Coordinates of C-alpha atoms in Angstrom, one line a residue:
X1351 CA -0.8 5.3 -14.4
X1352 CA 2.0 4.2 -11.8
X1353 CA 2.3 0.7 -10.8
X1354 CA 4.1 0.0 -7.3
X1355 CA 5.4 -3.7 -7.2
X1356 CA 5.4 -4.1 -3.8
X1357 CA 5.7 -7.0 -0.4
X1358 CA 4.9 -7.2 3.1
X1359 CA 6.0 -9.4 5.6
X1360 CA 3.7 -9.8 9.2
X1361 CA 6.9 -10.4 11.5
X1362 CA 5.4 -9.9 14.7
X1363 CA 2.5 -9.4 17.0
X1364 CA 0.9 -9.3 20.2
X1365 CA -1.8 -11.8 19.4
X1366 CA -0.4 -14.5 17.0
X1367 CA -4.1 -15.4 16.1
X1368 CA -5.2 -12.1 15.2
X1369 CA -5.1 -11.1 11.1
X1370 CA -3.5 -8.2 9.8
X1371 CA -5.9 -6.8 7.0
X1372 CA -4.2 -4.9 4.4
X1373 CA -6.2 -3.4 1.3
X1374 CA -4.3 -2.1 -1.8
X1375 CA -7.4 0.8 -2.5
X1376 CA -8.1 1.2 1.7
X1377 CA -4.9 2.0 3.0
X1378 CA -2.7 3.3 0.2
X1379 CA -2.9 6.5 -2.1
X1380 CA -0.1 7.8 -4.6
X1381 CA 0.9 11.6 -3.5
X1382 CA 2.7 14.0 -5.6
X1383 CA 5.9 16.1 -5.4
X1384 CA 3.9 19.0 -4.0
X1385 CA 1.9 17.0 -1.5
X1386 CA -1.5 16.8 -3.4
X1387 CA -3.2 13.3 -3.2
X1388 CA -4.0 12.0 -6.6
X1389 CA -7.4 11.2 -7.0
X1390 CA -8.3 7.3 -6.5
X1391 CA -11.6 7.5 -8.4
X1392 CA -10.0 5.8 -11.9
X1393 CA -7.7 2.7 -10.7
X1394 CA -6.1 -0.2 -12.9
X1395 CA -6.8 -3.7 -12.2
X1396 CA -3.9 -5.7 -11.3
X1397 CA -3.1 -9.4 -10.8
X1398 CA -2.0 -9.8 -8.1
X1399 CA -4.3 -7.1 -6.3
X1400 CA -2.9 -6.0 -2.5
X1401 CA -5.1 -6.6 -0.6
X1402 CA -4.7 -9.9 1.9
X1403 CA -5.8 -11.2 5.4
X1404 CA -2.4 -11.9 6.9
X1405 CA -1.2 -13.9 9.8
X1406 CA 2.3 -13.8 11.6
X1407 CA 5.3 -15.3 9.4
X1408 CA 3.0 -14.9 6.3
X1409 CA 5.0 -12.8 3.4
X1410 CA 2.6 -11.5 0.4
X1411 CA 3.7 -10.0 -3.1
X1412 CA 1.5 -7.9 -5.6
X1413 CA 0.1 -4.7 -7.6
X1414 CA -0.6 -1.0 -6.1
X1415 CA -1.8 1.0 -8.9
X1416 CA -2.8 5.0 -9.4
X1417 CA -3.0 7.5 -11.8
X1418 CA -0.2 9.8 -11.1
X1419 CA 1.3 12.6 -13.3
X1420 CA 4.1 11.0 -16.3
X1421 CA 8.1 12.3 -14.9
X1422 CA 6.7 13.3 -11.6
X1423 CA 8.5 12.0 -8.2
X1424 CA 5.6 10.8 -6.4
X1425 CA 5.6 9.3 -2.8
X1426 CA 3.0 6.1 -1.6
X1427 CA 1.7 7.0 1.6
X1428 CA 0.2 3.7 3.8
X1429 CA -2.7 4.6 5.8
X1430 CA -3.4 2.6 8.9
X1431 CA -7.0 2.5 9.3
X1432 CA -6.1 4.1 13.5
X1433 CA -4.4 6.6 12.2
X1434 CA -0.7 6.1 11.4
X1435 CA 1.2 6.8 8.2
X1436 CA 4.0 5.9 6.5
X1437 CA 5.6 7.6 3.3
X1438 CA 7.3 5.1 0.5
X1439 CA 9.7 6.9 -2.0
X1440 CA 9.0 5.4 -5.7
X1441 CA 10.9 5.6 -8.6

């Protein structure tokens, strides 16, 4: 199993009133050096889980977890839920 220690920070946005939803299991999956998606159908339990209602100037810390192959180099991939992406290098 990988574990990503990772943080956010909601700098800015249009509507200051408005949360930012983000979900650890929702909007993240581990991907491997060859571009398959590891399957998210076995995930560890972390404390702190990712997954937080955020509102501007908020900053939040915690756990992404996946079962991912042991030596490989394997890339996090955020999913907005409109349709963006954005690739994390782990290691």
């Amino acid at each position: 199993m990988g574990l990503a220690k990772t943080k956010v920070k909601f700098v800015e946005s249009d509507t200051e009133d408005l949360a930012f939803h983000i979900d650890g299991i929702m909007n993240f999956t581990m991907v491997s050096e060859n571009g398959d998606i590891y399957s998210g159908d076995i995930v560890g339990t972390t404390e702190p889980d990712f997954s937080f209602e955020m509102y501007v100037g908020s900053e939040k810390e915690g756990y992404i977890s996946g079962l991912v192959k042991t030596g490989e180099n394997v890339q996090l991939r955020y999913e907005e839920m409109l349709g963006g992406e954005v690739f994390f290098h782990l290691q």
